[in-house]
Amino acid sequence: MSDHAADPATEDFVTHRNLLFTVAYEMLGSAADAEDVLQETWLRWVKVDLGQVRDRRAYLVRITTRQALNRLRTMTRRKESYVGPWLPEPLLTSPDVAEDVELAENMSMALMLVLETLAPTERAVFVLREVFDVGYGEIAAAVGKSPAAVRQIAHRARRHVDARRPREAVSQSETRAVLESFRRALDTGDLQGLLDVLAPDVVMVGDGGGLKQAALRPVTGAGKVARYIIGGTGRVPNTVTVDQTMVNGNPALLMRLDGELDGVLAVSVEGARITGLYYVRNPEKLTRVESETPLTLR
């Protein structure tokens, strides 16, 4: 695919590749699976008679959606045997992703976890309609349903997500300030400092995937979460360093032990307090936090 100057199929695919990756990732929560979907999309795209295609971008999105739906169904079975909670794979993102408020919200760990509670077709419809603003007719062609059925599914999925998404939008600078307070408390082992920055009903979810130690169930409540965090760092003989970064378009923390990447901590914030902590330790999910992944809604 290196020399694509005279190859319209390759040119179209390369032009829309970041969009197609973003669609697949938003549907799957896994960069590795999204890359596989793009490979499958490419193999189908090169067999298409481009003379019959009116809107190549829409057609590529349609193929990607179908492949992602197939993959989503097999992933659902895979997650049933996963050790402990399953969190989306975090992606290091560029500042322009953070500046696109809509994109940053849709890619946030908190919202992607809400999408995990939708059935595969509901998730595909929600993502295409609410995130990428695809028309009902085009979605219908992608998911193999009538436009009327797609409207109903979209309405149901939107209601489901709205009931579970964060109630208020928080600016990037507010989130960074809260994370900085959290980091200071962590550095000094300050239990009260942690309690001050955690919401009373905060939930902490850890994903070790059976490869690294993590709580097998979510930890709920400021007291329990703070003691779990202080207890965990207190038991580690290594030097722990914590740095702010941008993951999925939102401020997050990179945790290192003796300089080695240990995990990524993403958060959801409301009212200047952390309501959700999402700690990904599974090393298989940490391959995309050292170099940026381009994401786009267009």
Coordinates of C-alpha atoms in Angstrom, one line a residue:
M1 CA 0.0 0.0 0.0
S2 CA 3.0 2.3 -0.2
D3 CA 2.6 3.6 -3.8
H4 CA -1.0 4.7 -4.0
A5 CA -0.8 7.8 -6.2
A6 CA -2.6 6.0 -9.1
D7 CA -4.7 3.7 -7.0
P8 CA -8.1 5.3 -6.1
A9 CA -9.1 2.5 -3.7
T10 CA -6.0 2.9 -1.7
E11 CA -6.2 6.7 -1.8
D12 CA -9.8 6.6 -0.4
F13 CA -8.8 4.2 2.3
V14 CA -5.8 6.2 3.4
T15 CA -7.8 9.4 3.4
H16 CA -10.5 8.0 5.7
R17 CA -8.3 5.6 7.7
N18 CA -8.3 7.7 10.9
L19 CA -12.1 8.1 10.8
L20 CA -12.5 4.3 10.2
F21 CA -10.2 3.5 13.1
T22 CA -12.2 5.9 15.3
V23 CA -15.5 4.3 14.4
A24 CA -14.1 0.8 15.0
Y25 CA -12.5 1.7 18.3
E26 CA -15.6 3.5 19.6
M27 CA -17.6 0.4 18.9
L28 CA -15.1 -2.1 20.3
G29 CA -13.0 -0.3 23.0
S30 CA -10.0 -2.1 21.8
A31 CA -7.3 -0.7 19.5
A32 CA -6.0 -4.1 18.6
D33 CA -9.4 -5.3 17.5
A34 CA -10.0 -2.0 15.7
E35 CA -6.8 -2.5 13.7
D36 CA -8.0 -6.0 12.7
V37 CA -11.3 -4.6 11.6
L38 CA -9.5 -2.1 9.4
Q39 CA -7.5 -4.9 7.8
E40 CA -10.8 -6.8 7.1
T41 CA -12.3 -3.6 5.7
W42 CA -9.4 -3.1 3.4
L43 CA -9.6 -6.6 2.1
R44 CA -13.3 -6.1 1.2
W45 CA -12.8 -2.6 -0.1
V46 CA -10.3 -3.6 -2.8
K47 CA -12.9 -5.9 -4.3
V48 CA -15.5 -3.2 -4.6
D49 CA -16.4 -1.8 -8.1
L50 CA -15.8 1.9 -7.3
G51 CA -17.8 2.9 -10.4
Q52 CA -20.9 1.7 -8.5
V53 CA -20.1 3.6 -5.3
R54 CA -21.8 7.0 -5.0
D55 CA -20.3 8.0 -1.6
R56 CA -17.0 6.3 -0.9
R57 CA -16.6 7.6 2.6
A58 CA -20.1 6.3 3.6
Y59 CA -19.4 3.0 1.9
L60 CA -16.2 2.6 3.9
V61 CA -17.9 3.4 7.1
R62 CA -20.6 0.8 6.3
I63 CA -18.0 -2.0 5.7
T64 CA -16.2 -1.0 8.9
T65 CA -19.4 -1.1 10.9
R66 CA -20.3 -4.5 9.6
Q67 CA -16.9 -5.9 10.4
A68 CA -16.9 -4.2 13.9
L69 CA -20.3 -5.7 14.6
N70 CA -19.0 -9.2 13.8
R71 CA -16.0 -8.6 16.0
L72 CA -18.1 -7.1 18.8
R73 CA -20.2 -10.3 19.0
T74 CA -17.1 -12.5 19.4
M75 CA -15.6 -10.0 21.9
T76 CA -18.8 -10.3 24.0
R77 CA -18.1 -14.0 24.4
R78 CA -14.4 -13.3 25.1
K79 CA -15.2 -10.8 27.9
E80 CA -17.3 -13.5 29.7
S81 CA -14.1 -15.4 30.5
Y82 CA -12.0 -12.3 31.2
V83 CA -10.5 -12.2 34.7
G84 CA -12.0 -9.3 36.7
P85 CA -13.5 -6.1 35.2
W86 CA -12.9 -5.3 31.6
L87 CA -11.9 -1.7 30.7
P88 CA -11.4 -0.1 27.3
E89 CA -7.9 0.1 26.0
P90 CA -6.5 3.6 26.7
L91 CA -5.0 5.6 23.8
L92 CA -2.6 8.5 24.1
T93 CA -4.2 11.3 22.1
S94 CA -3.0 14.6 20.7
P95 CA -4.0 18.0 22.1
D96 CA -6.4 18.6 19.1
V97 CA -8.5 15.6 20.3
A98 CA -8.9 17.3 23.7
E99 CA -9.8 20.6 22.0
D100 CA -12.7 18.9 20.2
V101 CA -15.1 18.8 23.2
E102 CA -17.6 16.4 21.5
L103 CA -14.9 14.0 20.5
A104 CA -13.2 14.1 23.9
E105 CA -16.5 13.4 25.7
N106 CA -17.4 10.5 23.4
M107 CA -14.0 8.9 23.7
S108 CA -13.8 9.3 27.5
M109 CA -13.3 6.1 29.5
A110 CA -16.5 6.9 31.5
L111 CA -18.7 7.1 28.4
M112 CA -17.0 4.1 26.7
L113 CA -17.8 2.0 29.8
V114 CA -21.5 3.1 29.5
L115 CA -21.4 1.9 25.8
E116 CA -20.3 -1.5 27.1
T117 CA -23.7 -1.9 28.7
L118 CA -25.4 -1.8 25.2
A119 CA -26.2 -4.8 23.0
P120 CA -23.9 -4.9 19.9
T121 CA -26.5 -3.5 17.4
E122 CA -27.6 -0.8 19.9
R123 CA -24.0 0.2 20.4
A124 CA -23.4 0.3 16.6
V125 CA -26.5 2.4 16.0
F126 CA -25.7 4.8 19.0
V127 CA -22.1 5.3 17.9
L128 CA -23.0 6.0 14.2
R129 CA -25.9 8.3 15.0
E130 CA -24.9 10.1 18.2
V131 CA -21.1 10.2 17.8
F132 CA -20.6 10.4 14.0
D133 CA -24.0 11.9 12.9
V134 CA -24.7 9.2 10.3
G135 CA -28.1 9.3 8.7
Y136 CA -30.7 6.6 9.6
G137 CA -30.8 5.2 6.1
E138 CA -27.1 4.7 6.0
I139 CA -27.1 3.2 9.5
A140 CA -29.9 0.8 8.4
A141 CA -27.7 -0.4 5.4
A142 CA -24.8 -0.9 7.8
V143 CA -26.6 -2.9 10.5
G144 CA -29.1 -4.7 8.3
K145 CA -32.3 -3.2 9.8
S146 CA -35.0 -1.0 8.4
P147 CA -34.7 2.8 8.9
A148 CA -37.8 2.7 11.2
A149 CA -36.2 0.0 13.3
V150 CA -32.9 2.0 13.5
R151 CA -34.8 5.0 14.7
Q152 CA -36.3 3.0 17.6
I153 CA -33.0 1.4 18.5
A154 CA -31.3 4.8 18.4
H155 CA -34.0 6.3 20.7
R156 CA -33.7 3.4 23.2
A157 CA -29.9 3.5 23.2
R158 CA -29.8 7.3 23.7
R159 CA -32.2 7.0 26.7
H160 CA -30.1 4.2 28.2
V161 CA -26.8 6.2 27.7
D162 CA -28.3 9.5 28.9
A163 CA -29.4 7.8 32.2
R164 CA -25.8 6.7 32.9
R165 CA -23.5 9.3 31.4
P166 CA -21.9 12.0 33.7
R167 CA -24.5 14.6 34.6
E168 CA -22.4 17.6 34.0
A169 CA -19.6 18.5 31.6
V170 CA -16.3 19.4 33.3
S171 CA -13.6 21.4 31.6
Q172 CA -10.1 19.9 30.9
S173 CA -8.5 22.4 33.3
E174 CA -10.9 21.4 36.1
T175 CA -10.1 17.8 35.6
R176 CA -6.3 18.5 35.5
A177 CA -6.6 20.4 38.8
V178 CA -8.5 17.6 40.5
L179 CA -5.9 15.1 39.2
E180 CA -3.1 17.2 40.5
S181 CA -4.7 17.2 44.0
F182 CA -5.1 13.4 43.7
R183 CA -1.4 13.0 42.6
R184 CA -0.1 15.2 45.5
A185 CA -2.1 13.1 48.0
L186 CA -0.8 9.9 46.4
D187 CA 2.8 11.1 46.5
T188 CA 2.6 11.9 50.3
G189 CA 0.4 9.0 51.3
D190 CA -2.1 11.6 52.6
L191 CA -5.4 9.7 53.3
Q192 CA -7.3 12.8 54.2
G193 CA -6.1 14.5 51.0
L194 CA -7.5 11.6 49.0
L195 CA -10.8 11.7 50.8
D196 CA -11.0 15.4 50.0
V197 CA -10.8 14.8 46.3
L198 CA -13.0 11.7 46.1
A199 CA -16.8 11.9 45.8
P200 CA -18.5 10.0 48.6
D201 CA -19.9 7.4 46.2
V202 CA -16.8 7.1 44.0
V203 CA -16.2 3.8 42.2
M204 CA -12.8 2.5 41.4
V205 CA -12.5 -0.2 38.6
G206 CA -9.2 -2.0 38.0
D207 CA -8.3 -4.0 34.9
G208 CA -5.4 -6.4 35.3
G209 CA -6.8 -9.1 33.0
G210 CA -5.4 -11.8 35.1
L211 CA -1.9 -10.7 34.2
K212 CA -1.4 -8.0 36.8
Q213 CA -3.0 -7.8 40.3
A214 CA -6.2 -5.7 40.4
A215 CA -9.4 -5.7 42.4
L216 CA -11.6 -8.4 41.0
R217 CA -14.7 -6.3 41.7
P218 CA -15.2 -2.5 41.6
V219 CA -14.4 -0.8 44.9
T220 CA -17.1 1.7 46.0
G221 CA -17.1 4.6 48.5
A222 CA -14.5 7.2 49.3
G223 CA -13.2 5.5 52.5
K224 CA -12.7 2.1 50.9
V225 CA -11.2 3.5 47.7
A226 CA -8.8 5.8 49.6
R227 CA -7.7 3.0 51.9
Y228 CA -7.3 0.6 48.9
I229 CA -5.1 3.1 47.1
I230 CA -2.9 4.0 50.1
G231 CA -2.6 0.4 51.1
G232 CA -1.6 -0.6 47.6
T233 CA 1.1 2.0 47.2
G234 CA 2.3 1.4 50.7
R235 CA 2.9 -2.3 49.9
V236 CA 5.0 -1.5 46.8
P237 CA 8.8 -1.4 47.6
N238 CA 9.5 0.3 44.2
T239 CA 9.7 4.0 43.5
V240 CA 6.3 5.1 42.2
T241 CA 6.2 8.1 39.8
V242 CA 3.0 9.7 38.6
D243 CA 2.8 11.9 35.5
Q244 CA -0.2 13.7 33.9
T245 CA -1.0 12.7 30.3
M246 CA -3.9 12.9 27.8
V247 CA -5.7 9.6 27.3
N248 CA -8.8 9.3 25.0
G249 CA -8.9 13.1 24.8
N250 CA -9.0 13.6 28.5
P251 CA -6.5 14.3 31.3
A252 CA -5.2 11.0 33.0
L253 CA -2.3 9.7 34.9
L254 CA 0.6 7.5 33.9
M255 CA 1.8 5.4 36.8
R256 CA 5.4 4.0 36.7
L257 CA 7.3 1.7 39.1
D258 CA 11.0 2.2 39.0
G259 CA 10.6 4.0 35.6
E260 CA 8.6 1.0 34.1
L261 CA 5.0 1.7 33.0
D262 CA 2.6 0.1 35.5
G263 CA -0.7 1.4 34.4
V264 CA -3.0 4.3 33.2
L265 CA -5.5 5.9 35.5
A266 CA -8.4 7.7 33.9
V267 CA -11.1 9.5 35.9
S268 CA -14.5 11.0 35.7
V269 CA -15.1 14.2 37.6
E270 CA -18.2 16.0 38.8
G271 CA -18.4 19.0 41.2
A272 CA -14.6 19.1 41.5
R273 CA -14.5 15.6 42.9
I274 CA -13.6 12.3 41.3
T275 CA -16.6 10.0 40.8
G276 CA -14.9 7.3 38.9
L277 CA -11.4 5.9 38.8
Y278 CA -10.4 3.5 36.0
Y279 CA -7.0 1.8 36.4
V280 CA -5.8 -0.2 33.4
R281 CA -2.8 -2.5 34.4
N282 CA -3.2 -5.3 31.9
P283 CA 0.1 -4.9 29.9
E284 CA -1.7 -6.1 26.7
K285 CA -3.8 -2.9 26.9
L286 CA -0.8 -0.5 27.5
T287 CA 0.8 -0.6 24.1
R288 CA -0.8 2.7 22.9
V289 CA 0.0 5.1 25.8
E290 CA 3.5 6.1 24.7
S291 CA 2.8 7.3 21.2
E292 CA -0.3 9.2 19.9
T293 CA -3.2 7.6 18.1
P294 CA -5.0 10.0 15.7
L295 CA -8.7 10.0 16.2
T296 CA -11.4 12.0 14.3
L297 CA -15.1 12.3 13.9
R298 CA -14.8 13.5 10.3

